[in-house]
Coordinates of C-alpha atoms in Angstrom, one line a residue:
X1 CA 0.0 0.0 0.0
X2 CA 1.2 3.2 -1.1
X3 CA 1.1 6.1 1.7
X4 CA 0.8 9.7 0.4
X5 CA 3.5 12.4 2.3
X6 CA 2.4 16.4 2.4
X7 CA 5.5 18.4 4.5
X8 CA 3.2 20.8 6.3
X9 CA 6.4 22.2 7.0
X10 CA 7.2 23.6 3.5
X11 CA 5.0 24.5 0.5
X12 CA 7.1 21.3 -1.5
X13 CA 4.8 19.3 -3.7
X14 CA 3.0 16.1 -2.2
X15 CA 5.9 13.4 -2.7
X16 CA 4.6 9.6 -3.5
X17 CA 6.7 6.5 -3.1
X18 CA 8.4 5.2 -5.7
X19 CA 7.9 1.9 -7.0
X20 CA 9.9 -0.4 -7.6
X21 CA 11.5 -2.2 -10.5
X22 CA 9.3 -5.2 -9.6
X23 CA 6.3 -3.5 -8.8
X24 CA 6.6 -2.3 -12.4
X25 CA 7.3 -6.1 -13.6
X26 CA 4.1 -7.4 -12.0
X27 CA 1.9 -4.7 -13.4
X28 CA 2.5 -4.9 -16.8
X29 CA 2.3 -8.8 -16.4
X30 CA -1.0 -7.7 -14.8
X31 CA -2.0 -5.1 -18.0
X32 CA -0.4 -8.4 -20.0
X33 CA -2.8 -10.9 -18.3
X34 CA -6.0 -8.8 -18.9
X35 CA -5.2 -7.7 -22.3
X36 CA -5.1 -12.1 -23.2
X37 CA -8.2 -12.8 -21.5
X38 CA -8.9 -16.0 -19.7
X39 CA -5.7 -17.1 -20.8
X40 CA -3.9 -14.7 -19.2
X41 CA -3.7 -16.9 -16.5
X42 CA -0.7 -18.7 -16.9
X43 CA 1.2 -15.4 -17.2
X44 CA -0.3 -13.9 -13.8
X45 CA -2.2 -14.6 -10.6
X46 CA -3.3 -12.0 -8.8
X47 CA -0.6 -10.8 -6.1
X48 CA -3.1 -10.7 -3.1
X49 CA -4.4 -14.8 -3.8
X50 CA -0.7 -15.6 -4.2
X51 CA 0.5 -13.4 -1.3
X52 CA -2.4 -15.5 0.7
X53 CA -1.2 -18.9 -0.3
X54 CA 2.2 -17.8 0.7
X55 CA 1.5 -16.5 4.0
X56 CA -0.6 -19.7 4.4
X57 CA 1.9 -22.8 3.7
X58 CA 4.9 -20.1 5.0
X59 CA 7.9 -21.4 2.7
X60 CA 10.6 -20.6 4.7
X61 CA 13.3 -22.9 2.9
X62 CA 13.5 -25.5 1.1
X63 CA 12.0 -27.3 -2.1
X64 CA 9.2 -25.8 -3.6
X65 CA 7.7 -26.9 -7.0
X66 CA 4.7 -25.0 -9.0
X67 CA 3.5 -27.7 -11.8
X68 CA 1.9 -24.9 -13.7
X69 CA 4.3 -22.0 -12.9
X70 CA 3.5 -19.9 -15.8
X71 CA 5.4 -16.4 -15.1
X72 CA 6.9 -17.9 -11.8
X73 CA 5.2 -15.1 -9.5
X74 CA 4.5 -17.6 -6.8
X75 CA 8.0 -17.8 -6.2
X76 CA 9.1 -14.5 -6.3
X77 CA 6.3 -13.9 -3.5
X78 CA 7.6 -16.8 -1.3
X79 CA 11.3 -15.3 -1.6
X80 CA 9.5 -12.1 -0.3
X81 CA 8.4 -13.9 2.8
X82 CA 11.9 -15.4 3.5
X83 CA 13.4 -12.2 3.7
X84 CA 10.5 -10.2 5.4
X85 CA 10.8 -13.0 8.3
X86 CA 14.0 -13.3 8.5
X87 CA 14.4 -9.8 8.9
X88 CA 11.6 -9.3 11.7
X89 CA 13.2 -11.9 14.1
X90 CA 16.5 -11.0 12.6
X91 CA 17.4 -14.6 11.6
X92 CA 21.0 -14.8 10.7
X93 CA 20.5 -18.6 9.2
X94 CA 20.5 -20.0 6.1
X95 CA 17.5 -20.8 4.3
X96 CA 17.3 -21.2 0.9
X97 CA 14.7 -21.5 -1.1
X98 CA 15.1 -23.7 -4.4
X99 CA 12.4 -23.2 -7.1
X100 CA 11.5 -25.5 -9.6
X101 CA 8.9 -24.7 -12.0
X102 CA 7.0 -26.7 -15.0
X103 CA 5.3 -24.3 -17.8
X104 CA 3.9 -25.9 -21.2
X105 CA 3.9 -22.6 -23.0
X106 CA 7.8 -22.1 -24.4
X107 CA 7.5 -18.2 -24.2
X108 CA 6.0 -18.3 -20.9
X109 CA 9.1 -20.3 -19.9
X110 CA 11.2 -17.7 -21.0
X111 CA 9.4 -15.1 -19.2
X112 CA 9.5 -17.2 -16.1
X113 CA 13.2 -18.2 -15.8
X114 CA 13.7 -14.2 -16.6
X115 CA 11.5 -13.4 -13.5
X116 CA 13.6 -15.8 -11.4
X117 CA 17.1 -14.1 -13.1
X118 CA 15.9 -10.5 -11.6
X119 CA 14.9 -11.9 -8.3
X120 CA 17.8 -13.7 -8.0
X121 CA 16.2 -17.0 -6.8
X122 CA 18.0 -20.4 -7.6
X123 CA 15.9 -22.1 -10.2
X124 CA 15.0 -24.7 -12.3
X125 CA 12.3 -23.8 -14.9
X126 CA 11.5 -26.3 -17.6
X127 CA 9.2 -26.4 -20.4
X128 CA 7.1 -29.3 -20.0
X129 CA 3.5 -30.7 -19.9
X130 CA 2.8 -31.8 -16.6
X131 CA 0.3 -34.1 -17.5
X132 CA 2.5 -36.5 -19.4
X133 CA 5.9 -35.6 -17.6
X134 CA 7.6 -35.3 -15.1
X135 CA 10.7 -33.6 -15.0
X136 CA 11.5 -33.4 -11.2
X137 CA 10.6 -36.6 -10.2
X138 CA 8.2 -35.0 -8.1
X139 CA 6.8 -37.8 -6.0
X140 CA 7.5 -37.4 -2.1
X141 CA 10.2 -34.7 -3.2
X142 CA 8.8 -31.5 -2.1
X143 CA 8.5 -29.4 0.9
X144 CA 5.8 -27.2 -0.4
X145 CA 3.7 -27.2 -3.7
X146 CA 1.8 -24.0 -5.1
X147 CA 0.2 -23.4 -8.0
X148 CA -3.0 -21.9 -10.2
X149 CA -3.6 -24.9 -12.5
X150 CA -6.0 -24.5 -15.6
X151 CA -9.4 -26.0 -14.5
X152 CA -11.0 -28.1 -15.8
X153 CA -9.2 -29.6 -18.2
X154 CA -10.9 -32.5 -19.9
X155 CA -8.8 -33.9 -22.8
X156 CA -6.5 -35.6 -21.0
X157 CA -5.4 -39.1 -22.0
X158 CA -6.1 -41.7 -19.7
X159 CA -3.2 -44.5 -20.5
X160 CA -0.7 -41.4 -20.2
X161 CA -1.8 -41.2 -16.8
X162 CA -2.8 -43.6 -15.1
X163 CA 0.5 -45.8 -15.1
X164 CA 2.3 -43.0 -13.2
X165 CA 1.9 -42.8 -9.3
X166 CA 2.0 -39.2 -9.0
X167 CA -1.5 -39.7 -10.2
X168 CA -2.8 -42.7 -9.5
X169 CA -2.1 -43.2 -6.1
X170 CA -5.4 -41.8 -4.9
X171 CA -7.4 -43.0 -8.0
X172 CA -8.3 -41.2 -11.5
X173 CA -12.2 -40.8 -12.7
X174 CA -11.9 -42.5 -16.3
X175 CA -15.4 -42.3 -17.2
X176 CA -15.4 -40.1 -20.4
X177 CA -14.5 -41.1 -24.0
X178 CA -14.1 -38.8 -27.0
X179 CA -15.7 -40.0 -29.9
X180 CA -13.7 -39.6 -33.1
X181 CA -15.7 -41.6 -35.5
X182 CA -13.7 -44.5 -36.0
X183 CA -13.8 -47.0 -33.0
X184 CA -10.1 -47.8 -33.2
X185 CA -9.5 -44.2 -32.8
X186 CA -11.9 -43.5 -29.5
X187 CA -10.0 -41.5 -27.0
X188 CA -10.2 -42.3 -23.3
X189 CA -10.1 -39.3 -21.0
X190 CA -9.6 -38.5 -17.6
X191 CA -13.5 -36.7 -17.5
X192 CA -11.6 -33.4 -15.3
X193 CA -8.1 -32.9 -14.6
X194 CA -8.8 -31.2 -11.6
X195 CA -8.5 -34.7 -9.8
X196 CA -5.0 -34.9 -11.4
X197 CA -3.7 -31.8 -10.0
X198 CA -5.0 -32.5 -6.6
X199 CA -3.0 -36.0 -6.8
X200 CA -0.6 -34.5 -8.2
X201 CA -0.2 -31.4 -5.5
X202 CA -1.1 -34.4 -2.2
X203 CA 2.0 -37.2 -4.0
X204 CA 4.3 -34.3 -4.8
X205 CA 5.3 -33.5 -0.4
X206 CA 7.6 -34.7 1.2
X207 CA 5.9 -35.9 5.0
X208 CA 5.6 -32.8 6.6
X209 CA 5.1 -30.5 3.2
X210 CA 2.8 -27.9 3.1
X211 CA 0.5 -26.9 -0.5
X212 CA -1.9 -23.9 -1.3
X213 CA -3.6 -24.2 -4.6
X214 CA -6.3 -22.1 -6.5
X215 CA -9.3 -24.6 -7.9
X216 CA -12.8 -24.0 -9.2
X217 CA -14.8 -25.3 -6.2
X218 CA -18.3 -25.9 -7.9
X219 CA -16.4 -28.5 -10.0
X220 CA -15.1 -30.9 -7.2
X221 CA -17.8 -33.1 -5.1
X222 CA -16.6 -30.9 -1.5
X223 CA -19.5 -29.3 0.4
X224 CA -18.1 -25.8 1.3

């Protein structure tokens, strides 16, 4: 929050704060985001949801993987909350926060990995589909998972999936086919993916990991 300073002292103009270089980065990701649309997404989340998240699964070091990272804001808000704590109980330790980000979009990738070069945060951003790979090996890996996956994804194949533990462990709905025409070409699909990223997010801690993630609640069977 920006804080407006008059010198009743002097007749000097009103000075304002002056933002900084990041600030401007996440705007015009912001201006970017709104400009694309829906799609926008996987360039920006909104800075108060992932500030929330953050302050919620408190990364304080440690592994931290975002399986749909698109601009890799998540992570320049949990290195934020590293050194705001450790400078309010002026924590001399190390803690250091390793990244590692998966993005299908090859530009987005680039945009990420130069987020995490002007933040300084050690990295590891790859261009990947989650879905089909995994790039980490993420299972039982992870201190904390975060992310904004697309919801409600629904042409995901089934054999890709269901063969790999990540997502299987807790069981995948398979009761959808696409119809293509031609018998031998009917595609079985995982009906949402939302159930994949949630097995996904649950296989991906270690023990004791912590996860925040943003979902569409009306499209999961949970009573809120």
């Amino acid at each position: 929050m920006h804080i407006l300073t008059i010198c009743s002292a002097s007749r000097s103009q009103p000075t304002y704060p002056r933002p900084s270089k990041r600030r401007w980065r996440v705007f015009f990701l912001g201006k970017f985001a709104l400009k694309e649309g829906q799609g926008g997404g996987e360039f920006f989340t909104p800075t108060s949801v992932v500030r929330l998240m953050v302050e919620m699964i408190e990364p304080y070091g440690g592994l931290i993987l975002d399986p749909a990272c698109g601009s890799g804001g998540m992570f320049v808000q949990s290195a934020d909350f590293v050194r705001e704590h450790r400078k309010a109980y002026q924590d001399t330790g190390e803690h250091e926060l390793v990244v590692h980000g998966v993005e299908k979009e090859k530009e987005t990738v680039k945009i990420a990995r130069m987020n995490m070069f002007l933040n300084g945060l050690r990295n590891e951003i790859v261009n990947a589909n989650s879905y089909y790979d995994d790039p980490f090996d993420t299972y039982g890996r992870f201190d904390y998972v975060m992310a904004n996956p697309p919801f409600n994804v629904d042409g995901v194949n089934l054999d890709k999936v269901k063969c790999q533990r990540r997502f299987s462990e807790y069981g995948i709905p398979q009761n959808k086919t696409k119809k293509t025409g031609k018998a031998k070409d009917e595609l079985v699909t995982v009906p949402n993916a939302n159930y994949l990223w949630i097995n996904l997010f649950a296989t991906a801690l270690k023990p004791k990991g912590r996860a925040a993630l943003v979902m569409l609640w009306n499209k999961l069977p949970i009573d809120i």
